[in-house]
PDB file of C-alpha atoms in Angstrom:
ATOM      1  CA  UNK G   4      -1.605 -15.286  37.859  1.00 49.00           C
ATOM      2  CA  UNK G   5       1.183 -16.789  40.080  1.00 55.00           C
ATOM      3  CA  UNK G   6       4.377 -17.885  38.979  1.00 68.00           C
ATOM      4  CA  UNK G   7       4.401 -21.298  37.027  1.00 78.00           C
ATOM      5  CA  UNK G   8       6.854 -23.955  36.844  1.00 84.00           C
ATOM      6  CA  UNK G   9       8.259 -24.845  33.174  1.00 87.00           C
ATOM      7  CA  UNK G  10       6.158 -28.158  33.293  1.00 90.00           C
ATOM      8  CA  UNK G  11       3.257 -25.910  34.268  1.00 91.00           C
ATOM      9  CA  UNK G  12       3.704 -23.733  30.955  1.00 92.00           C
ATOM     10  CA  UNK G  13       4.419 -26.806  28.701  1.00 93.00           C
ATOM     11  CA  UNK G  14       1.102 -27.997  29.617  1.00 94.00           C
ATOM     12  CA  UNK G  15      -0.802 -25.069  28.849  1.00 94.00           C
ATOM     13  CA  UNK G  16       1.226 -24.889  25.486  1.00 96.00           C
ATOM     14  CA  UNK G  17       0.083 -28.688  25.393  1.00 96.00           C
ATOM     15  CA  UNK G  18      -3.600 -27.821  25.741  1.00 95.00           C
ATOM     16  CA  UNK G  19      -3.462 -24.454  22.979  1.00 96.00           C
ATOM     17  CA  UNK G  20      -1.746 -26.749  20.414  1.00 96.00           C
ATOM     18  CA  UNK G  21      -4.109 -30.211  20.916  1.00 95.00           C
ATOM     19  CA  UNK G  22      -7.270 -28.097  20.410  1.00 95.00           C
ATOM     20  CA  UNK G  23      -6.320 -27.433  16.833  1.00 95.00           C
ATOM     21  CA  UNK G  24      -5.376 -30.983  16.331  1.00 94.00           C
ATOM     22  CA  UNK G  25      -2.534 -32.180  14.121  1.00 95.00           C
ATOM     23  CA  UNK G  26      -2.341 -28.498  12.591  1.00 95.00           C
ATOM     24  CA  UNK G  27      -1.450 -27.408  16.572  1.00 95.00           C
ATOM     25  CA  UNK G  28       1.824 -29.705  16.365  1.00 96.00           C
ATOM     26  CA  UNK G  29       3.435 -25.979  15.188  1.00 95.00           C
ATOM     27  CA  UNK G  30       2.812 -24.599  18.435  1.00 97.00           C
ATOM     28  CA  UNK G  31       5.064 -27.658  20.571  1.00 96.00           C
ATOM     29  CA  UNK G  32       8.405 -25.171  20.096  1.00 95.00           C
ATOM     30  CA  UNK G  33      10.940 -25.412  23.166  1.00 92.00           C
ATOM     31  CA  UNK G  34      11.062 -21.899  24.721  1.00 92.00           C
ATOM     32  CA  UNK G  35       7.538 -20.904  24.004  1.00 95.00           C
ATOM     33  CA  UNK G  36       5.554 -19.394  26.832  1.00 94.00           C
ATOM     34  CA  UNK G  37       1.696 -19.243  26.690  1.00 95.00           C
ATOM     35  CA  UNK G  38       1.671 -15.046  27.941  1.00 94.00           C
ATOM     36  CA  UNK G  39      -2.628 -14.374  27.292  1.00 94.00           C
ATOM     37  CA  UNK G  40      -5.399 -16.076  26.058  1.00 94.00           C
ATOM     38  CA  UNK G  41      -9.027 -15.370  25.461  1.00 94.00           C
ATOM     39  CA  UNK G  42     -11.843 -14.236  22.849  1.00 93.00           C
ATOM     40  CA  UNK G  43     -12.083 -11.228  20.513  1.00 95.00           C
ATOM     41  CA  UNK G  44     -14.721 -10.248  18.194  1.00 94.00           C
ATOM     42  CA  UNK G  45     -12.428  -9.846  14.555  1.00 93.00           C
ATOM     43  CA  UNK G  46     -14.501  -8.016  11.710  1.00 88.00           C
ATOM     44  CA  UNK G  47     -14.333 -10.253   8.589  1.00 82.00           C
ATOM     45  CA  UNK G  48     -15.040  -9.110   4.877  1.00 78.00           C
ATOM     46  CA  UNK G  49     -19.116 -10.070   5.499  1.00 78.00           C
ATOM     47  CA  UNK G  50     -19.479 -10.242   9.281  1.00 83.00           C
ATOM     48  CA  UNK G  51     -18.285 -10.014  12.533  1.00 88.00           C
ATOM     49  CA  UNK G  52     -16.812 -13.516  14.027  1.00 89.00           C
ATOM     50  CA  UNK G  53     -15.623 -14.364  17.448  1.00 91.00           C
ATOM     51  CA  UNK G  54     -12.160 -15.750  17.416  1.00 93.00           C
ATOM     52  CA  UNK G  55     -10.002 -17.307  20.439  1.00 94.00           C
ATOM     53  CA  UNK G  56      -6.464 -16.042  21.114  1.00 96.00           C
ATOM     54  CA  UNK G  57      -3.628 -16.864  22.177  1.00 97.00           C
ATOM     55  CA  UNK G  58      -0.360 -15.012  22.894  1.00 97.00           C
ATOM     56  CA  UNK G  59       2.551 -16.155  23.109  1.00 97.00           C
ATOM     57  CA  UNK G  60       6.192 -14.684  23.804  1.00 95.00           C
ATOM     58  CA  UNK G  61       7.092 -14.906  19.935  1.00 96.00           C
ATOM     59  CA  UNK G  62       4.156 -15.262  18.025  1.00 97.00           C
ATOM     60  CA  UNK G  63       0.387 -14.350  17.905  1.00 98.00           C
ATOM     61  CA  UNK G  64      -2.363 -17.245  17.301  1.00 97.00           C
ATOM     62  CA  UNK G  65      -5.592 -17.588  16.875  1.00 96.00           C
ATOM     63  CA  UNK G  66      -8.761 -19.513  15.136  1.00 95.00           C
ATOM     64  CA  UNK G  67     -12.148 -20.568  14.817  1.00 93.00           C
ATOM     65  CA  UNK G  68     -14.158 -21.584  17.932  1.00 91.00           C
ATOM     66  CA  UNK G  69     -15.467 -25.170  17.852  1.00 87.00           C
ATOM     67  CA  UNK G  70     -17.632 -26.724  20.627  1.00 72.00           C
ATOM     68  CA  UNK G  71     -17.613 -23.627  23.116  1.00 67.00           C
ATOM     69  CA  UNK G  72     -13.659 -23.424  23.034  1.00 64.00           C
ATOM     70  CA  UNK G  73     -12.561 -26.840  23.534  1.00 79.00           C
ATOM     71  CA  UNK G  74     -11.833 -27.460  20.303  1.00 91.00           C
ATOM     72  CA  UNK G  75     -10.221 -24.779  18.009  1.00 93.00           C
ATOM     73  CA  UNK G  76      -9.770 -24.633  13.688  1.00 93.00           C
ATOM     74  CA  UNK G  77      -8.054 -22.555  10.925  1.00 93.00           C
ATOM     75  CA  UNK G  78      -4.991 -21.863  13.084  1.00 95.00           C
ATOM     76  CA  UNK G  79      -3.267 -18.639  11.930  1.00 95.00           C
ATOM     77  CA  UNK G  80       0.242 -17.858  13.385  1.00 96.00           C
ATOM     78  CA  UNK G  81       1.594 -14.474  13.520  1.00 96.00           C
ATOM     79  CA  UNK G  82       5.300 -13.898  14.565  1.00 96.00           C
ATOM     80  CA  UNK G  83       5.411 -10.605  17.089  1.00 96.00           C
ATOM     81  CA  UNK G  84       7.807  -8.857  15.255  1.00 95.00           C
ATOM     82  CA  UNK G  85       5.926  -9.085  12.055  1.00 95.00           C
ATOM     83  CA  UNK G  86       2.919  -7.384  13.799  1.00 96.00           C
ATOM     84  CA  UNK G  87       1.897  -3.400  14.171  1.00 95.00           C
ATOM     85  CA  UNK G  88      -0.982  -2.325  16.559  1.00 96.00           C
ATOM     86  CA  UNK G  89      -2.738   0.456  15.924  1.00 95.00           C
ATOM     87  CA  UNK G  90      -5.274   2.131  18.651  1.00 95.00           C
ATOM     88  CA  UNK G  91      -8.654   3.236  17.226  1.00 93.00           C
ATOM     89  CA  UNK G  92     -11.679   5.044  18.613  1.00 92.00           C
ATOM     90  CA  UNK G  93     -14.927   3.341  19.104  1.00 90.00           C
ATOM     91  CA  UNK G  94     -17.143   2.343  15.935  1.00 82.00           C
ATOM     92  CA  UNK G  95     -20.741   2.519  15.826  1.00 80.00           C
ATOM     93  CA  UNK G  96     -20.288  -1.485  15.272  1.00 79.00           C
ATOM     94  CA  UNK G  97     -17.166  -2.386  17.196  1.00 87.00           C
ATOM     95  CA  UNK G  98     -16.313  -0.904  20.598  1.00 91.00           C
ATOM     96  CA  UNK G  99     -13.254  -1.460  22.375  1.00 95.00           C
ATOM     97  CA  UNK G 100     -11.513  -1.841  18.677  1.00 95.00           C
ATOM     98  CA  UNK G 101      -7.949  -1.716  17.500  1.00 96.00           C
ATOM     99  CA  UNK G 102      -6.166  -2.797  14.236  1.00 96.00           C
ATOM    100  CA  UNK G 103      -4.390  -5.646  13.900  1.00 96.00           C
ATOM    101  CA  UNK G 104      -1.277  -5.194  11.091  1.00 96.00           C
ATOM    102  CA  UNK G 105       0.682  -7.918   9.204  1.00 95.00           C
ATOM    103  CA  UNK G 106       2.311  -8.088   5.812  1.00 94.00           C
ATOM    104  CA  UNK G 107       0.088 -10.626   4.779  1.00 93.00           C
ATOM    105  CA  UNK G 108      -3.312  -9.687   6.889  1.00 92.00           C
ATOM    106  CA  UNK G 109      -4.947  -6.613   8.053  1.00 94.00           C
ATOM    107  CA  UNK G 110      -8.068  -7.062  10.599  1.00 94.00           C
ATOM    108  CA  UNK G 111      -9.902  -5.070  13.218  1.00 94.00           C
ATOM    109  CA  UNK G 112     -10.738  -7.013  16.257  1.00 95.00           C
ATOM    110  CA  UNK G 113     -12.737  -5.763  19.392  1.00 95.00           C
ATOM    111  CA  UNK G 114     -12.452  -7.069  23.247  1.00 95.00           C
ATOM    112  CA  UNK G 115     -15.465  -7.441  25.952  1.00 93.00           C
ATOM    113  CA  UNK G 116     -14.305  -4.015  27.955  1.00 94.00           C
ATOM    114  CA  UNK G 117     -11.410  -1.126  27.449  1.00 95.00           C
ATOM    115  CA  UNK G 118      -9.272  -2.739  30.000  1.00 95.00           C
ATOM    116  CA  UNK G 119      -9.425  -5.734  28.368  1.00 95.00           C
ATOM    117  CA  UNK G 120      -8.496  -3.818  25.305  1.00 96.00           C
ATOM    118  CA  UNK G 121      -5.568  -1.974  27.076  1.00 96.00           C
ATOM    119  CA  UNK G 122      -4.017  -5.567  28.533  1.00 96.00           C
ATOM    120  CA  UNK G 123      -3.728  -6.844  24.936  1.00 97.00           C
ATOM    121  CA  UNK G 124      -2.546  -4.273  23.181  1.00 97.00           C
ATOM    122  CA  UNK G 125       0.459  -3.415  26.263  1.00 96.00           C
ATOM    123  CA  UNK G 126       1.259  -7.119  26.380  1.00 96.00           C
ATOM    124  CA  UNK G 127       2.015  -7.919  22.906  1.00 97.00           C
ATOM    125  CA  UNK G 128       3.833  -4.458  22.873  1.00 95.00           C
ATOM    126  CA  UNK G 129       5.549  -5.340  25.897  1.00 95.00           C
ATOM    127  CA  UNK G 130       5.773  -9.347  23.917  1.00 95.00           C
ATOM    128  CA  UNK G 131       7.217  -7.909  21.062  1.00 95.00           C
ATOM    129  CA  UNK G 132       9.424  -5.838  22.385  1.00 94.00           C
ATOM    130  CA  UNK G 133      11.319  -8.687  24.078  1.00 93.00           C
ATOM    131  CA  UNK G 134      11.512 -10.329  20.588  1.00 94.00           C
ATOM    132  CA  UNK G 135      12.923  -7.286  18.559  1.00 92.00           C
ATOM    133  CA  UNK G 136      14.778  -5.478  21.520  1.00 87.00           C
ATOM    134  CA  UNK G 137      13.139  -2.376  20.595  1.00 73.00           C
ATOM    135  CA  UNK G 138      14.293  -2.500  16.381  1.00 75.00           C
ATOM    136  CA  UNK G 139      11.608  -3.166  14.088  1.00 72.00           C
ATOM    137  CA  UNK G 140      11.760  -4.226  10.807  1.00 76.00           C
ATOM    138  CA  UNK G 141      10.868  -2.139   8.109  1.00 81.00           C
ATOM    139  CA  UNK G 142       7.882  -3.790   6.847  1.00 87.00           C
ATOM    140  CA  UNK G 143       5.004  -3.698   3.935  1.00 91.00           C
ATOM    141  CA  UNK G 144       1.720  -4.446   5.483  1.00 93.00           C
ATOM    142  CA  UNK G 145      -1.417  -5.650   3.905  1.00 93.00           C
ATOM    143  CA  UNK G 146      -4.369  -3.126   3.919  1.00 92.00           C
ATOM    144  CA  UNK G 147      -7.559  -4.229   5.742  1.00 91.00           C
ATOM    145  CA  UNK G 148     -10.569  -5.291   3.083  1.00 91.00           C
ATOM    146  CA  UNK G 149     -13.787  -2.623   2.785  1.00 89.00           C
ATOM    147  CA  UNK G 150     -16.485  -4.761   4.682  1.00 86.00           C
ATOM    148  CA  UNK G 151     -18.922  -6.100   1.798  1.00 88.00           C
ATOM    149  CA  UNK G 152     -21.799  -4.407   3.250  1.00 84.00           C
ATOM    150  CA  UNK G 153     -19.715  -0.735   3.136  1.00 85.00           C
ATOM    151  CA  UNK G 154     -20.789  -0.046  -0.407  1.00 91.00           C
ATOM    152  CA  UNK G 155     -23.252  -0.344  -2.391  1.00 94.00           C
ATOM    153  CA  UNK G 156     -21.458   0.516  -5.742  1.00 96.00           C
ATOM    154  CA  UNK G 157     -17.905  -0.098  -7.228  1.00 96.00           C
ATOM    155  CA  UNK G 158     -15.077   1.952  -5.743  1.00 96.00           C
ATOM    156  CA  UNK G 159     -13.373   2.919  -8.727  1.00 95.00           C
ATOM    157  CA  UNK G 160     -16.165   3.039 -11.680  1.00 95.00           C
ATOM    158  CA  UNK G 161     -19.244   3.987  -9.243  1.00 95.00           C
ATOM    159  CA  UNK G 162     -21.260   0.804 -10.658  1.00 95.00           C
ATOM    160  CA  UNK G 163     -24.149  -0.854  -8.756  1.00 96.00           C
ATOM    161  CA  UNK G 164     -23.586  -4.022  -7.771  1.00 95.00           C
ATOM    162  CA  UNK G 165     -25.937  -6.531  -8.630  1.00 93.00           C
ATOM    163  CA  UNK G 166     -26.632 -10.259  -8.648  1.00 90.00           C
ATOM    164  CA  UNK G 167     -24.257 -10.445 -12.208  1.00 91.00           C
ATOM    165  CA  UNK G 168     -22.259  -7.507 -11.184  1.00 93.00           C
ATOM    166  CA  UNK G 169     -20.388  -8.852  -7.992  1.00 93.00           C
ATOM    167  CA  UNK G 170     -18.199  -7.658  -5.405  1.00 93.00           C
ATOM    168  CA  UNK G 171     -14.551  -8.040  -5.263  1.00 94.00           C
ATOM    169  CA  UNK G 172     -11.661  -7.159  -2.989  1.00 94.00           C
ATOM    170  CA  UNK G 173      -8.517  -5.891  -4.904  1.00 95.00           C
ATOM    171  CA  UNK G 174      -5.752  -7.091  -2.990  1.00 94.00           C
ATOM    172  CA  UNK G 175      -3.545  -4.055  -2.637  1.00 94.00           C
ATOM    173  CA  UNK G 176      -5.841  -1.463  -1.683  1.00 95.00           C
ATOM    174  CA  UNK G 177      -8.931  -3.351  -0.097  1.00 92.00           C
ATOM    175  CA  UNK G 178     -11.117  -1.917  -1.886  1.00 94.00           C
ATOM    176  CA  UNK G 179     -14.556  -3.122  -3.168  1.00 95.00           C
ATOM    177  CA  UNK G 180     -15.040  -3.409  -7.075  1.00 96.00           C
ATOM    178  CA  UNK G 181     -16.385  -4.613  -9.989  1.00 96.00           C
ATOM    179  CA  UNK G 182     -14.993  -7.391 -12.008  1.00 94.00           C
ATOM    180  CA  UNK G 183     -14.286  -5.016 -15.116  1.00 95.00           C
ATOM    181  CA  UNK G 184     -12.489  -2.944 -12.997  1.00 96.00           C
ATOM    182  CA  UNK G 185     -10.009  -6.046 -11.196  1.00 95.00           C
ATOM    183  CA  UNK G 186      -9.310  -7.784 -14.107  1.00 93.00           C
ATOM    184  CA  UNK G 187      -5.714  -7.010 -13.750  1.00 93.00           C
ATOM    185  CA  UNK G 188      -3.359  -9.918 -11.376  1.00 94.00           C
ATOM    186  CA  UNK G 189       0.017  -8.679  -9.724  1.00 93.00           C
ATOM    187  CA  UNK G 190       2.468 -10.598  -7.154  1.00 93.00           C
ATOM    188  CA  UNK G 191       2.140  -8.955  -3.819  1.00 93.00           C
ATOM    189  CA  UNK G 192       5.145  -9.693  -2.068  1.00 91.00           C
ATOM    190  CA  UNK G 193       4.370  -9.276   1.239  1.00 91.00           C
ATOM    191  CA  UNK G 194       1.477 -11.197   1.147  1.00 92.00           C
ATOM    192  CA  UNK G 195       1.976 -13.925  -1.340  1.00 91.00           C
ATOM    193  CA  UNK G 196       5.448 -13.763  -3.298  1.00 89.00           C
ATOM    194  CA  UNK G 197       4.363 -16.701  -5.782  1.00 91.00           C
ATOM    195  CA  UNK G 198       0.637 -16.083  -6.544  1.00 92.00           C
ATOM    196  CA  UNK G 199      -0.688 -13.423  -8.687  1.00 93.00           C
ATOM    197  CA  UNK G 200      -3.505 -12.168  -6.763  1.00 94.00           C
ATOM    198  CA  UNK G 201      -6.705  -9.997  -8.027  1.00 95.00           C
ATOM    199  CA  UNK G 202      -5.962  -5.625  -7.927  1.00 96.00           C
ATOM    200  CA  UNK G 203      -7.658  -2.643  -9.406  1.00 96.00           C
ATOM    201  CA  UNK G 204      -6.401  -0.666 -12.436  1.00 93.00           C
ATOM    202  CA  UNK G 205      -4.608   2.033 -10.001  1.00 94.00           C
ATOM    203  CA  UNK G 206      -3.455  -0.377  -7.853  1.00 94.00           C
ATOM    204  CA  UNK G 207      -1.879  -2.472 -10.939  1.00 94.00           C
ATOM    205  CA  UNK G 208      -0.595   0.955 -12.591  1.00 92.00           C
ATOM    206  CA  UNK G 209       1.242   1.747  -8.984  1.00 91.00           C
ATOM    207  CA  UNK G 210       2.804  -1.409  -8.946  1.00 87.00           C
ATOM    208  CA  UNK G 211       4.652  -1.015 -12.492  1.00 78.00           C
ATOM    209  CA  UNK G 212       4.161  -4.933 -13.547  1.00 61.00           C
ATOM    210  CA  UNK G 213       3.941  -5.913 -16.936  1.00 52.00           C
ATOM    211  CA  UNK G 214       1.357  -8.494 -17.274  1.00 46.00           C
ATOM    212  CA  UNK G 215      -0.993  -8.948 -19.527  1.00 48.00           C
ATOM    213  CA  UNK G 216      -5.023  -8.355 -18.871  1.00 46.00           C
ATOM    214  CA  UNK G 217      -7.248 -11.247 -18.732  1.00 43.00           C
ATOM    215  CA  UNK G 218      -9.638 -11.433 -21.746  1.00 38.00           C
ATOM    216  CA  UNK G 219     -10.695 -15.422 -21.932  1.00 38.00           C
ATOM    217  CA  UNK G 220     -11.603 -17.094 -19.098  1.00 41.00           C
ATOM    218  CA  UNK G 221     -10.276 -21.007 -18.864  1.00 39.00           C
ATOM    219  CA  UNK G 222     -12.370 -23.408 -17.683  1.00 37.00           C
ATOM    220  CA  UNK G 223     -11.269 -26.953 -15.823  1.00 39.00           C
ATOM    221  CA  UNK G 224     -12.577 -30.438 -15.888  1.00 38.00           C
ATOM    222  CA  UNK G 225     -15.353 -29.117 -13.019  1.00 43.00           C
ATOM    223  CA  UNK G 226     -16.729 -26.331 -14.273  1.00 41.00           C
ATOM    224  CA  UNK G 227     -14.796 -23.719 -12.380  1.00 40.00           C
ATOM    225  CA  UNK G 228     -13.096 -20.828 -14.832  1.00 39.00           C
ATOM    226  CA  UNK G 229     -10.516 -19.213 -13.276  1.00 40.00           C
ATOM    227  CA  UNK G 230     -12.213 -15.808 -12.539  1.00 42.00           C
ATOM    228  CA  UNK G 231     -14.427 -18.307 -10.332  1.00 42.00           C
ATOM    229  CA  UNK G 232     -10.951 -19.357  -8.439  1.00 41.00           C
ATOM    230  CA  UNK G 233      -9.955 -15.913  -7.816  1.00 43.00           C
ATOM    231  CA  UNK G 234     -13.398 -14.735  -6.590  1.00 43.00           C
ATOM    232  CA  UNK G 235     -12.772 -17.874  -3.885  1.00 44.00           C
ATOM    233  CA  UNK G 236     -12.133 -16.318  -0.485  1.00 41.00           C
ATOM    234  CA  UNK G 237      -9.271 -16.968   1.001  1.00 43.00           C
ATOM    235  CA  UNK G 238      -8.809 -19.580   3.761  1.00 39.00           C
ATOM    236  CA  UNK G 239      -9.127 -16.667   6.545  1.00 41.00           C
ATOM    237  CA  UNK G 240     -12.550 -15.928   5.054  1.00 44.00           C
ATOM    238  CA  UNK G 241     -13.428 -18.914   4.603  1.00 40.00           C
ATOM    239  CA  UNK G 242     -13.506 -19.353   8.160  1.00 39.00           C
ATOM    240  CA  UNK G 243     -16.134 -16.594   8.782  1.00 41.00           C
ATOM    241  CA  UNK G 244     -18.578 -18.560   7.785  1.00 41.00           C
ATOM    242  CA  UNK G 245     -18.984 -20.610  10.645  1.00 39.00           C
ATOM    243  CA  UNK G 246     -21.470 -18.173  12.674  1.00 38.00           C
ATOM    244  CA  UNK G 247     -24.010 -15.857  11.728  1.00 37.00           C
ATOM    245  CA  UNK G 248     -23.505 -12.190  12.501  1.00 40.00           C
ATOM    246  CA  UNK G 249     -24.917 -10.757  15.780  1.00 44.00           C
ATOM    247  CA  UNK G 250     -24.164  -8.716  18.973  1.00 48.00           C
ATOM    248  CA  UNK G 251     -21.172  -9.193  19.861  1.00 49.00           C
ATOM    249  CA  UNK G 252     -21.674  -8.011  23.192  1.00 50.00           C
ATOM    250  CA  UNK G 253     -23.804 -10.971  23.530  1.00 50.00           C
ATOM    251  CA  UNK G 254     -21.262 -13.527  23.146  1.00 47.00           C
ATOM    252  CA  UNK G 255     -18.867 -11.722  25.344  1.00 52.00           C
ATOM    253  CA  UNK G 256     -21.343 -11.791  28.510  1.00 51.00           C
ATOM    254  CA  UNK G 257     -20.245 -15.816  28.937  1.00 53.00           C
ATOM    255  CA  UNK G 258     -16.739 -15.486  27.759  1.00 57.00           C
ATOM    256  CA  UNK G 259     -13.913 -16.057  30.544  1.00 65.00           C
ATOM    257  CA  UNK G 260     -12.371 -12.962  31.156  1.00 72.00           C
ATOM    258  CA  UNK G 261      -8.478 -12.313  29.159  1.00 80.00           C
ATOM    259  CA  UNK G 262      -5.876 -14.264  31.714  1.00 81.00           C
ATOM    260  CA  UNK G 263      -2.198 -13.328  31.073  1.00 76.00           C
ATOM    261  CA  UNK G 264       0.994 -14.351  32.777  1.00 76.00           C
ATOM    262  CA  UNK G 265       4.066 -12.473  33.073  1.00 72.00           C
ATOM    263  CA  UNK G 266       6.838 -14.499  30.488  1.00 69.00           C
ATOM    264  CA  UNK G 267       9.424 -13.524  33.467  1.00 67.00           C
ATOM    265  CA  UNK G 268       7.157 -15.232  36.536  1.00 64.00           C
ATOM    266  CA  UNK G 269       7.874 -18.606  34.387  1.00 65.00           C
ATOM    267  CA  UNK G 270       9.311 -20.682  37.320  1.00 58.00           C
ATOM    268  CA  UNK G 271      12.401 -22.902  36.208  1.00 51.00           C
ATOM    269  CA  UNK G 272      12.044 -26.735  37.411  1.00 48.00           C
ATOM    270  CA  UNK G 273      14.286 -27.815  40.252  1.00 43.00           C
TER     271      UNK G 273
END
């Protein structure tokens, strides 16, 4: 792409943050340079969802896909330095996949072709570089969640799963188990520092806590007990509902191509 003038860049900024709505207001920082955009496939806990991204020079973005791209939902902001990319090999599910690192989300995400692949991955390297001058922070980050449909049985006890014996993610470890096996709750720093948050029995021995086990369930003024609350996704999967799972390689054949401008080729006004 050729060079841009400041306005130029403010009014792609612009466009990113209005097609989220009032929740894009965020985005409207002076200094912020729209680097990349375009569509990945991100593996959720039940499915496989395409997602639009956007790069910037300081922080990672992306969301939902609403009326073919012009309209976007369930921003999620990322700042560079809190991010760590790790290369993978091709899946028998996702090809042209990589992992996606941050203290309070894990995901694997997948582009249309390897050199699309290779651009993202080298420019929010090359991004976050600028950002952290080549010292990262030492960081905890979250571990990626077992896709539902990975096991059939509990991780930890070897139980079926049934229609009264549900799935659950412990929060720590990602792993899927039973309920009598999560009943523990531990604060998770790096991902939520006031909530206590559902973990398995090894998980919740590694983390030394003292809290007691749940052995009553409460139940509100609706119905809901709280073992209901903490079986609610969270808003990130909540999202994934939005489309059903199929090829991905379909949806990439009418996806625009990954565009990506150099921060440096920003062209100051005269």
């Amino acid at each position: 792409m050729d060079q841009l003038s400041d306005q130029e860049n403010w009014d792609r900024v612009q466009a990113v943050a209005n097609s989220f709505g009032p929740a894009g207001k965020l985005l409207l920082q002076s200094g912020r340079v729209l680097v990349g955009e375009g569509k990945l496939v991100k593996q959720s806990r039940k499915k496989r969802q395409a997602k639009a991204f956007f790069l910037f020079n300081d922080v990672l973005v992306y969301g939902s896909i609403v009326l073919n791209g012009r309209w976007h939902k369930k921003l999620k902001v990322t700042p560079l330095e809190d991010i760590l990319l790790e290369d993978l090999e091709d899946g028998v599910r996702m090809k042209n996949q990589w992992l996606i690192r941050t203290p309070r989300k894990s995901f694997y995400v997948s582009a249309a072709s390897y050199e699309e692949k290779r651009a993202w991955i080298e420019h929010i390297e090359e991004c976050k570089g600028r950002v952290t001058k080549g010292g990262d922070r030492r960081l905890d980050f979250a571990n990626t969640w077992i896709p539902d449909q990975a096991s059939a049985v509990c991780m930890r006890c070897s139980s079926k799963f049934t229609g009264t014996r549900r799935r659950h993610h412990c929060r720590k470890c990602g792993f899927l188990v039973c309920g009598p096996c999560s009943r523990k709750r531990a604060v998770i720093a790096h991902i939520d520092s006031t909530k206590q948050l559902r973990v398995c029995k090894p998980c919740y021995l590694s983390l030394g806590v003292e809290l007691p086990e749940l052995t009553r369930q409460r139940w509100d003024s609706g119905g809901k007990s709280d073992e209901d609350e903490l079986e609610c996704y969270s808003e990130e999967e909540e999202a994934e509902h939005s489309l059903e799972e199929e090829d991905p390689s379909r949806w990439m054949d009418s996806w625009s191509p990954y565009t990506y401008i150099n921060p440096e080729h920003i062209r100051p006004q005269t």
